[in-house]
Every structure is written in structure tokens, then in C-alpha cells.
Amino acid sequence: MRLAIVLAGVSFALNATARLYPSFKARLREKKFVAQISTRDSAKGRYFKFGDDRVVSKAGTHPKPDMEITFRTAELGFKLLTPPFNHGDFVNAMKNFNMEMSGPDDITLFFTNTISLMQTIRWKSGTKMPNGETRFVNNTNGGPLFVYVKDGKIVRMTPLDLDESDASSWEVKAQGKTFSPERKTTISPHGLASKSLVYSSKRLMYPMKRVDFDPNGERNPQNRGISGYERISWDEALDIVSGEIKRMKREHGHGAILCSHSSHHTWGNIGYYLSSMHRFMNAIGHTKMALNPDSWEGWYWGAMHHYGYSMRNGAAETYTRLEDCFEHCEMMVFWASDPETTSGSYAAFEATRRRMWAKELGIKMVHIDPYNNHTANFLGGKWIPVIPGTSPALAHAIAYVWMTEGLYDMDYVRDRTTGFAAFEAYILGTEDGVPKSPEWQAEETGVDAATVRALAREWGSKRTYLSAGGKGTTFGGANRSSTGTQWARAMVCLMAMQGLGKPGINFGNLQYCTPVDLNFYFPAYAEGGFSGDLEGTASAVQNYQRMPHLPSVNTVGQKIPRLRIPEALMDGETHGYPTNPKSIEGQFARFGYPAPGHSKVHMMYKYGGSHFGTTMESNRLAKAYRSPGLEFVVNQSIWNEGEAPFADVILPACTNFERDDIGEWAAAGGYSHHNQGQLNHRVIAMQHKCIEPLGESKSDFQIFLDLAKKLGLSAYFAEGKTELEWCQMQFLSSDLPKKISWSEFLKKGYYVVPHANEQQVPETSYKWYAEGKKKNVPEPHPLPAEYGESYLEGLQTQSGKIEFEASSLKRFDDPGRPPVNKYIPSWEGRQTTDLYTKYPLQLISPHPRYSFHTKADGKDSYLCDIEEHRVLVDGHYYWTARINRQDAEMRGIKKHHLIKLYNDRGAVVCAAIITDRIMPGVIHSYESSAEYKPIGIPGESVDIGGCVNVLTSKRHQTEKTSASAPNACLIQVEKWDFSSEIGSVAQENAS
Amino acid sequence: MNKWNLIIDIDKCHNCANCFIAAKDEYVGNEFSGYSAPQPLHGHAWIRIDEYERGTYPAVQTSFVPKMCNHCDDAPCKKVGGDAVQKRADGIVLIDPVKAKGREDIAKSCPYGAIFWNDELQIPQHWTFDAHLLDQGWKEPRCAQVCPTGAITALKTTDQDMETRAAAEDLRPINRNLQTKPRVYYKNLDSIEKCFIAGRVIHQKNNVSECFENADITLKNKEGEVVSSTQSDVYGDFRFDGLDPESGEYEIIIDAKSSGVKSVKTVLGESLHLGTISLD
Ligand code: SF4
Ligand code: SF4
């Protein structure tokens, strides 16, 4: 009886909503069908006739309903259908087959979405402004934004000015002063340029098919990247793609579909690749692209062996406190570290003011980098240019000075480390007869011995923060070189000698240090949104228990290392070493492709098009795209760039400004646990759908849902929920409901988490370790089994201490990684004489300053007009490369001349920037160009797009790693002119 | 009467380009009638950032200077433009997008290169101080709001107060010779207008090379007058800044106490590094 009442209520509510909302009324007319809800024995039920202005419904059962929902019992039906709805109960009912839904996907999905629309249609987003604009909120890889919209068009985007309704800002007292951040959020240039990315002329506006691709006839894979495209309908596109998915499984079997994607996405937990894409790809089963830890390489494959932190890919703790730095630290050594460029990945310029304060307080600064980078130029201090790839030699010489002059913390070394004798024997040369003295390193590094001694003595006698890499705790160009593992290992050894964790002695550069409240929970993107992917995301850590949703599993065990996709496609076999953060040893488990008994890859589902810009020796990839064995390529992308024009079918996705999503600023989670420790204010944003998707583009969620419909998977994929409802689910799974109602959050668009009070702020990183206490910083790793003694006692290493001689490397034979860190000269550098004679310049290609990987580059964006980023020459915006004045004069190169950077691997044309900020013999050009524009046959001709990774080597740092080494790269540079035949082709292409 | 001024601290600008982008975001594709017509997507830099690199490897310092319409009180564009150019009571200069149609002469009139010609619309355009936003109650123009370092400050105050402040903090317009009474002031202009002489001192000690710290170093001009003095730091580095470009001959006297005295002569054109000076 009660179920009957509830069911009658459903039909009443549908018609009541239709009376209130004309759009809902129109929706009711959209589809003609009969839906029926009943108990499994049909004893009780009701059916609903759709297709008119109002739903006609009757008690009882219909002889031929188009769709049915059945409940095992009337009680269950009543419980599930009575508000407030509990999705967990639905999930449990589905998992136990106590509730079932049958019927064609387009009808069931339409029905469930219509039911939920009764609620969501009442939801209101955004703040009305007096001038008729609506202020929405959104989030980017470079910070949150207010988005002002008028008449369906974005007017402007600004960082957030916080007001009285937002939580107060923290204050930190140190050195008799009070420090407090400005009451606003900062924004990176790639975030601020977002409007130009939305309205970019490079947007894909409708589905397309390569003109000479016929799924039922000639496929012409050799023409990928060459032929043009024709517009097709969504229906046709979805038919081809879903048809190919089925065909792959039918004709080739397990593993034939490869999913390849970038490591980043437009911001938002629901639309993120780890969310929608993982859920869909797991639902169809796919060969996985095994990501190498691009930005962490040296730390993951090297540093980790000395002190653990596998769950951070070998990065150090991120809990240093502002007070510790300001009260105790006397010097900061930035080594391969340019935080003003890399912004801690997502944290915009939140830490900039803090470093300005440090300078005002008189903390000395040293910058070790071949380039007088933006941080060095901005903060000043001592710049020590070092020849690329030789930093470990410099580090060893510093250790040498400390050892010979007694400038290290002997008590700490005795009590808190192991293996020092072996390290000492190597450094002092008692082992090999070669003392690693300042004189020894001078020839290698280009740093004179006197400078090394001066630096070592300063460092050995002053409490020093080592800012290793941009985050201060990891990353850095030096870790992305052939000697990257050696450098990162050396960084840990140096800090161990100085007493890591003692007051004022730590890893860091004030990037992480604010007293934001890290105990307030909101899911980070690495938790996988609604993917339910317990294996492939950090979902299991927290969100899976907090947000009821179905799990998803990729049943295919086969994987291909990202940097070996070209070999897999062209040669049909390759191998790699995994990024497995569970343990220190996880990385040793070599895996091969193809996996035993699996199909090789014949279809690629490509998400975005970034890899030309980010894959070493990237011409390989262009060639691989044209392999005959690769039968089908679909690319789902927002912009027509990079790899998109190498696909057979292109699906146009929209930006995060055109769909509903939710996400917290800088909250990466996973490897970057508590990444919000960089921020001045934690901002959790409702990422409003600010405008309708442009053209025929759709959200990634919607595209996957549409494909899922064709595969009968839509109910499984979306669980009857829309993107907006999943946003609410994320909201409900967090600590937000204790502080703000859903409707207020949805309307206002953001919540500032109040900062922590003194007692809630964790102790400074490694203080626990230096003092021999139990681990007390709030990171949920290492995993319990990784402790050698009692839980929370010591580090993850076998001894529980910092190991100068790494136990883990003793059991694994990799010639490039001996247990005691040694200087092994680069396999491509000034020491490789033959190659160096031919290619006498070293290319370094750090992460870019204005764009974020390929995000915001190209795309006709505002960034095109920033001269340091791209320069307009003869109608084409060329990527820039920095060359030392002397090297330029020698070659007759002047400002903004087009220059050809080349070696045996390829050639790229860039616009020259002449500067004394780069050391002679080194070329500096950022990696991650979004554009790849070969002027002839793709993979075999000069690129004018700016993908300098065309020039870098695919070789791994050491034999038994999958570590990339783009900063070990020799090239030659010469003036480029368009007089040659190939040049005139380029000019035509450019214009 | 309070009027708008902009103060830009050159030493605080690290060329993030946010101010430049904000002036694109605000104006590209947007028409603010009575204030401005849409800015073209490419080519215009209503706020542009000029780069000044001083010195030679490895002593090098780059400064960045955001430049925009100065909203001059004695504006050449106003003289040329007549009633197509309006000087508001709050100090802001506006070029009327309707009345200025076809007026290439206005575009050419600005001695700072702050006016851009819009080919499509046939109008001269400049940065309006975001007057349309200020008139709606915004507290500052967008370039100030997006600046992460505090390099740009917008200040609405009396001319007298501004003058006092300018004198106290050595705030100056970008090009003093132009005499147009700009309302955009710069702090630390010396960072681009002056030059430096840098160098490094080393010596031999116990048969190895060492940096020489705390040498007394004196800079004399060609008349033999002491211009400045300093000490070498722990790396043996020293630097004399604030010198006039092309100011000719200088002598640098390095007094390394018991390790001896050394003198080096140089001719200053632009900032330079003397290289490493060995006391031995
Ligand atoms: S800077 Fe140029 S455009 Fe601006 S007011 Fe002065 S003269 Fe006119
Ligand atoms: S926003 Fe500020 S720091 Fe950035 S370029 Fe402009 S003035 Fe310089």
C-alpha cells in the first residue's frame, strides 16, 4: 500500500513540475514510451505513459511496457523511492539484484534523468550582479576564477576577491613580525587566459571523420596526420566508435584497445580523466598506458631508495612550517628549482609573497641552474650556473668539503642514518683513488672549485633549506636528465649530512608551509571522482567509503609504458618498469608487451592530443600513428591540435566552463597528498556550467555516456545520475555539509576552509625523524607493511633510517644505480665526445612558464602574444628558444631570428631569444608545445610547431628504469631561412 | 578631488604577464559602450611588458616594466583628438570609440606608443584604466587585482597627496623628458636606467683557489673621486649599481688587506661583469 502511494506520488510530482517549468513540460513530450515500476512478482506496480504535456499513470501493470524497474519487495521499493534518497541503498539494491532495470538504454536513461530532474531543476547556480551579469565560479589547473557571464557569453574571468562571508586568513608570527596573506586568490597565466581557450578558433565544434577513412573499406592508416576531415553527425560518430569497440573485442580479443591520455585534464573531479574516462574505459576493458612519473623521475627511481616515500614517488614530506623557516633558516639553496615558473603545479603564485618575505628577512638565496631562472632573477642571490647533467658531481664535491672540514652533523649521521662509511669511502676516494673534491668536479660541472668550497662552507655552517626542484621537495630539471637518479639521490644524502628535520634544516622553499586546515576532507582529483576505480586511482584511500557508487575494474592486465607506445605500435613488442608506489621495490618488476596471451593493440582511444609535446623523440609517435596494424584511432579532444589530426574519428569535447563539475584548488591527492598545503586559502569550488557547450561539443561525461548507451552500459556508467548530481555526491561525501548547505554552495560557488589553529597544524616535516619520535605528520604512508619495526617507527627503508648505501639497490642489479650513489657521466653530454663534436650545444627543456604542459599553449590563445612564450614571424607564432649571446653572435643569430634546432633525431624551428641568463653552450626551450606542425611528412620533417621533444632521446636514465631523460640532449643550432624548397612549404603552411 | 593613479614597482614585477592577460580578457570580444570597443584577439598590447636585461654572463639582472596608457594630465592625444578624447574629472583619459573612428592621427599622437590602431574597426584604442569597472564600484583595475607580487597598485587620491608620495618614495614617470604629466608612476626606475659594474675576487690559499671575502672595494671615476665602496661577499662577488650608462672610465681598487691591493680599470658603456680577478 505504501509503495502504491509513493508511486502515485511520482506521477503527481512529474506533472506538478511540468506545470511549474515549461522546459520540463517540453521534456515530457520528447519521448513516447511506457515506464513501469513494480514489485518483482508484479503484485504491486504502476506504469507511466510519457509523450504528452503530462504523464498519464495508472496503478497495476502494463501488458507491454517499454522499460521496467522492479523491486524484490514492496518494502524495498517504498524505502528507495521515499525522499530523502540514499544512493547507497540504491547501490546495495543493485549489487544484490534486489532492484533491476530493463529496457533500451535511451529510454531507461531518459526516464531516470527525468525523475532526478524534478529535483535538480530547482537548483540555482551563480550570483546575479547589479549590471545584469551573473557571476559563476570555476577552477583551473592554475587557480579558481570568478566567471562573469552575460547573455550566454563569458565576459571576463578574475581571481577571487574574498569577502567578509569567507573564512578569515591565517596569521603567522615570526621574527617579531606578523605575516598574513592577501584576501584574494592568485592565478597562473594559463588559468587567466581561459576565456581565449573557450572561444579558441582551434575548438572542435562537431564530430569529424578523416576523409579517406572508411570503417567498412579502405582505412588508409598511412595518411594519418596528412589527410583532411569531413563533418559527420554525432550518431554516425558514435556508431563508428562503438562499432569498432565491439569489433576489436570480437575480432582481436582481450587487450586490442589501447587508451592513451595526458597526465592532466581540465579541472574538476567528475570530468577529470581519472573519473569519467577511467569508468568508461574500465567498463570496456583496455590496454593501459603505464605512466612513468615524468616530473619525479630521479626521485622515484633514485632518491626513494635512500629514504622511502614511495607513495610520494620519492618526494619529501611537505609539512615544513613558515615559522620554522622564518625563525631558524638562514639560507635557501634552490637547486634545479624555479617555483616562480612551475608554481608547485597548481598553486598559482600563492607562495610568491612568502618568498618575498624570506628575502626581506635576509634569508640568503643561492640558485644552482644552467639558466638564471625566473625565481633567481626575481629573488636575487648567488647564481651558480652548472653544466646540464653534472649536478651530482657538484653535490659530491660539497659532501667532500663537509667531510674533510668537519662541516656536517656527525651525531645525526651516527644516529639517524646507515651506510655512511661506504659513502665516505667513495667521496674521499679511498675506494677508487679519486677524491670527489671541488677540483675534481670543476671540469665536469663548469663551477670553479673556489665557488664550490664557498658554497659548501656556507651551507655547512648555516641552517639551510634545500629547495630541490620546483616544489622544494621534489621535481626539478636535473631529475629529468640522464643523471637524474644520481642528482635526486645526492640531494637526500646531502640533507642527511646536515640533519634533515632539525630547526631550519629541511627540504623546501616556502611552497608548502601554510597553516591551512589539512584535516578538513574534500576528495582530491586523484581519488578518481565517480570512477570507482580502486586499482587505478586513489579512490580506495577515502572516497570509496564516503561516496556510495559502483566500483569499476579494468579486466585487461596488459600495459604499455607511455614512452614506448611508438615501439609497441611499430615493432609489436616492448617492455618497461612500473610506477608502483606501494613499495620501494615495486618499480623493479619488469613487464613486457604484449602480455602473455593478450591481443596486440589495434585500436587507440586517444584522449586529447598532448603527446607530441611531451614524448621524447616524438617523431616516433607520428610514425607509429601511421602503422598499418593500428586499425582505428578515435580522438576525444577539446582543441584541434597535436595528435587530434592523426585520428580517424574526432569527438569534440567541451571545456570545464561548459559543464558542471566540482573540485578543490590544487587538491591533487595521491602522489601529492595534502597538495593544498601550498595555498593561502583552501578554496573548494562548485565548478558551474557557465555557458552551454559551444557548437556540438559535449562534456567528456556525456560523450562516454552516449557511447555507453550504444553498448548497453549507460545505467552502469552513470548510475542514473547526471554530472550535476555527481557533483552533489562529491559534496555529500566531503566535510562540506557540516559547514554549508548544498543550495548555498551551489549558488555561491565556493567555500573557503577556515585555517587551522595552532594545535591543529602538523609539526614541521622530519622533526619527528630528527628527534627519533614516531612519525607524526598527517600522511597515510608508508603503508603499514612497509615499516620494519613498529608501525610509525622510522622510515620506509629496510633499516628504517636514511641509508647512504641503499639496501633495496643491493638486491637489484642496475648498472646505473649502484647502492652507493656515484657520479656516472651522462650518456649524452659534453663527455660524449664524438656526439658533442657534432652537436656542441646542450638543450634543456623545462616545464613551461606561461602554459601548463600543453594547456593554454597554441589554441590561438592570449599566450601567443607573450613574447617570451611565442613570437609572431611571417604569420606564424613560433615557440621560443633562449640562446646565450656569445653562441648567438657566433652563428649570426639576432633577436627573434628563426633558428633551427637539430640533431640526428629531427629538427625544430624556434624564434631566438638572446640572453646572458643562459650559460654559454646551453639552449633553453620549454617542453610541452601543444602544436606539432611538420612541414612535410609527419615524423620525417622539420617541425615548426615547437615540439622540442622531437630532439630529445627516448633512452631511459638507466637501463632498468622507465625514467625519461629529456635534459640530456645534444643539438646544433643555425639560422633558418625560408629560401630553401622545404622552407617555402613551411611558409605556406604557416600562413 | 580624488583622482586615479597607478604605481608600478619595477623590482616587484616578475613578468608573470597576468596584467597583460587581464587587459586581453577584459576587452577582447567585449564592448563597453561609452568606454571602449572590443580589442582584437592578437596584436594589441594595451598593457605591455618591456624587458630590460642588464649585465653580462654570469652577472645579469633582468627587469620587467609593465607599460600602458599613462592617463596624462597634459595628454598629446587629447590635443590631437579634441572632443574625441575625454579627460575625466577622476584623471582617466578615454578615447571615444565612436567619435574617434577613422582618426589615425590620434593613434600616432601618443609619444608612449600606448595607443593601438584597430584595423577592423578603424579606431584608436588604449587601456582605459578599466573605467567601466571603476564606475560600477570595482575597487581597482584588473591589472592590480591579478598581480601576484603587489607590483601594481592603483591609488585614488588628490594630486597633492600623490605628489608628496611620489617625492617621498622616488616615484617617477617612465619617460621624464616627455612632460605630459602622466598618472602612472614607477618605483625603482634605477633598475632599468642605471648600470652596474660587477666582479669577483679570488686568491690562492694553501695551494688551492679560494673566493676572497670581505675585500674592501672602492670605485673611482675618471676624476679620481670615490663614487662608491663595498665589500666582496663569501663568493668573492661585488657589485656597484646605480651608475650612469656610458659614464666612461672607472677604476676599481680591491684592497684585500694582507693579500694585497689590486686595481682594475674599465670603461662603462652598459652594465658589465669584470670577470674573475685573481689577487695572485
Ligand atoms: S599615454 Fe598616450 S594615450 Fe595615454 S593619455 Fe598619454 S598621450 Fe594619451
Ligand atoms: S601582474 Fe604584476 S608581476 Fe605580473 S607581469 Fe604584471 S606587474 Fe609584473
PDB file of N, CA and C and ligand atoms in Angstrom, chain B residues 8 12-20 49 64 66 143 146-152, ligand 2:
ATOM      1  N   ILE B   8      53.731  51.524 -10.130  1.00  0.00           N
ATOM      2  CA  ILE B   8      54.301  50.236 -10.534  1.00  0.00           C
ATOM      3  C   ILE B   8      55.716  50.111  -9.972  1.00  0.00           C
ATOM      4  N   LYS B  12      59.391  44.626  -8.204  1.00  0.00           N
ATOM      5  CA  LYS B  12      58.458  43.575  -7.781  1.00  0.00           C
ATOM      6  C   LYS B  12      57.827  42.832  -8.963  1.00  0.00           C
ATOM      7  N   CYS B  13      58.119  43.260 -10.168  1.00  0.00           N
ATOM      8  CA  CYS B  13      57.481  42.601 -11.313  1.00  0.00           C
ATOM      9  C   CYS B  13      58.317  41.410 -11.751  1.00  0.00           C
ATOM     10  N   HIS B  14      57.712  40.235 -11.820  1.00  0.00           N
ATOM     11  CA  HIS B  14      58.489  39.087 -12.299  1.00  0.00           C
ATOM     12  C   HIS B  14      57.918  38.527 -13.599  1.00  0.00           C
ATOM     13  N   ASN B  15      57.269  39.401 -14.323  1.00  0.00           N
ATOM     14  CA  ASN B  15      56.875  39.075 -15.692  1.00  0.00           C
ATOM     15  C   ASN B  15      55.960  37.865 -15.795  1.00  0.00           C
ATOM     16  N   CYS B  16      55.026  37.745 -14.866  1.00  0.00           N
ATOM     17  CA  CYS B  16      54.087  36.634 -14.971  1.00  0.00           C
ATOM     18  C   CYS B  16      53.098  36.872 -16.103  1.00  0.00           C
ATOM     19  N   ALA B  17      53.005  38.132 -16.548  1.00  0.00           N
ATOM     20  CA  ALA B  17      52.147  38.512 -17.673  1.00  0.00           C
ATOM     21  C   ALA B  17      50.668  38.566 -17.320  1.00  0.00           C
ATOM     22  N   ASN B  18      50.336  38.419 -16.062  1.00  0.00           N
ATOM     23  CA  ASN B  18      48.918  38.451 -15.688  1.00  0.00           C
ATOM     24  C   ASN B  18      48.262  39.787 -16.024  1.00  0.00           C
ATOM     25  N   CYS B  19      48.983  40.899 -15.830  1.00  0.00           N
ATOM     26  CA  CYS B  19      48.377  42.199 -16.118  1.00  0.00           C
ATOM     27  C   CYS B  19      48.076  42.323 -17.614  1.00  0.00           C
ATOM     28  N   PHE B  20      49.001  41.819 -18.404  1.00  0.00           N
ATOM     29  CA  PHE B  20      48.815  41.820 -19.861  1.00  0.00           C
ATOM     30  C   PHE B  20      47.594  40.979 -20.248  1.00  0.00           C
ATOM     31  N   ILE B  49      54.558  44.465 -21.501  1.00  0.00           N
ATOM     32  CA  ILE B  49      55.650  44.348 -20.533  1.00  0.00           C
ATOM     33  C   ILE B  49      56.966  44.394 -21.277  1.00  0.00           C
ATOM     34  N   PHE B  64      61.476  43.938 -15.548  1.00  0.00           N
ATOM     35  CA  PHE B  64      60.301  43.957 -16.418  1.00  0.00           C
ATOM     36  C   PHE B  64      59.459  45.171 -16.079  1.00  0.00           C
ATOM     37  N   PRO B  66      55.876  46.906 -16.870  1.00  0.00           N
ATOM     38  CA  PRO B  66      54.558  46.990 -17.496  1.00  0.00           C
ATOM     39  C   PRO B  66      54.298  48.429 -17.937  1.00  0.00           C
ATOM     40  N   CYS B 143      44.417  44.890 -13.653  1.00  0.00           N
ATOM     41  CA  CYS B 143      45.856  44.600 -13.632  1.00  0.00           C
ATOM     42  C   CYS B 143      46.366  44.566 -12.200  1.00  0.00           C
ATOM     43  N   VAL B 146      45.056  41.236 -10.431  1.00  0.00           N
ATOM     44  CA  VAL B 146      45.670  39.951 -10.807  1.00  0.00           C
ATOM     45  C   VAL B 146      47.161  39.883 -10.500  1.00  0.00           C
ATOM     46  N   CYS B 147      47.743  40.986 -10.068  1.00  0.00           N
ATOM     47  CA  CYS B 147      49.189  40.998  -9.859  1.00  0.00           C
ATOM     48  C   CYS B 147      49.542  40.253  -8.563  1.00  0.00           C
ATOM     49  N   PRO B 148      50.325  39.180  -8.685  1.00  0.00           N
ATOM     50  CA  PRO B 148      50.581  38.356  -7.507  1.00  0.00           C
ATOM     51  C   PRO B 148      51.619  38.929  -6.550  1.00  0.00           C
ATOM     52  N   THR B 149      52.396  39.876  -7.010  1.00  0.00           N
ATOM     53  CA  THR B 149      53.520  40.354  -6.201  1.00  0.00           C
ATOM     54  C   THR B 149      53.257  41.702  -5.569  1.00  0.00           C
ATOM     55  N   GLY B 150      52.138  42.323  -5.947  1.00  0.00           N
ATOM     56  CA  GLY B 150      51.883  43.674  -5.465  1.00  0.00           C
ATOM     57  C   GLY B 150      52.695  44.709  -6.228  1.00  0.00           C
ATOM     58  N   ALA B 151      53.136  44.354  -7.431  1.00  0.00           N
ATOM     59  CA  ALA B 151      53.931  45.318  -8.216  1.00  0.00           C
ATOM     60  C   ALA B 151      53.072  46.477  -8.706  1.00  0.00           C
ATOM     61  N   ILE B 152      51.779  46.243  -8.880  1.00  0.00           N
ATOM     62  CA  ILE B 152      50.892  47.301  -9.378  1.00  0.00           C
ATOM     63  C   ILE B 152      49.910  47.706  -8.281  1.00  0.00           C
TER      64      ILE B 152
HETATM   65  S1  SF4 C   2      50.908  41.092 -12.990  1.00  0.00           S
HETATM   66 FE1  SF4 C   2      52.412  42.079 -11.667  1.00  0.00          FE
HETATM   67  S2  SF4 C   2      54.157  40.696 -11.588  1.00  0.00           S
HETATM   68 FE2  SF4 C   2      52.845  40.009 -13.250  1.00  0.00          FE
HETATM   69  S3  SF4 C   2      53.713  40.993 -15.039  1.00  0.00           S
HETATM   70 FE3  SF4 C   2      52.123  42.360 -14.309  1.00  0.00          FE
HETATM   71  S4  SF4 C   2      53.139  43.746 -12.915  1.00  0.00           S
HETATM   72 FE4  SF4 C   2      54.522  42.057 -13.275  1.00  0.00          FE
END
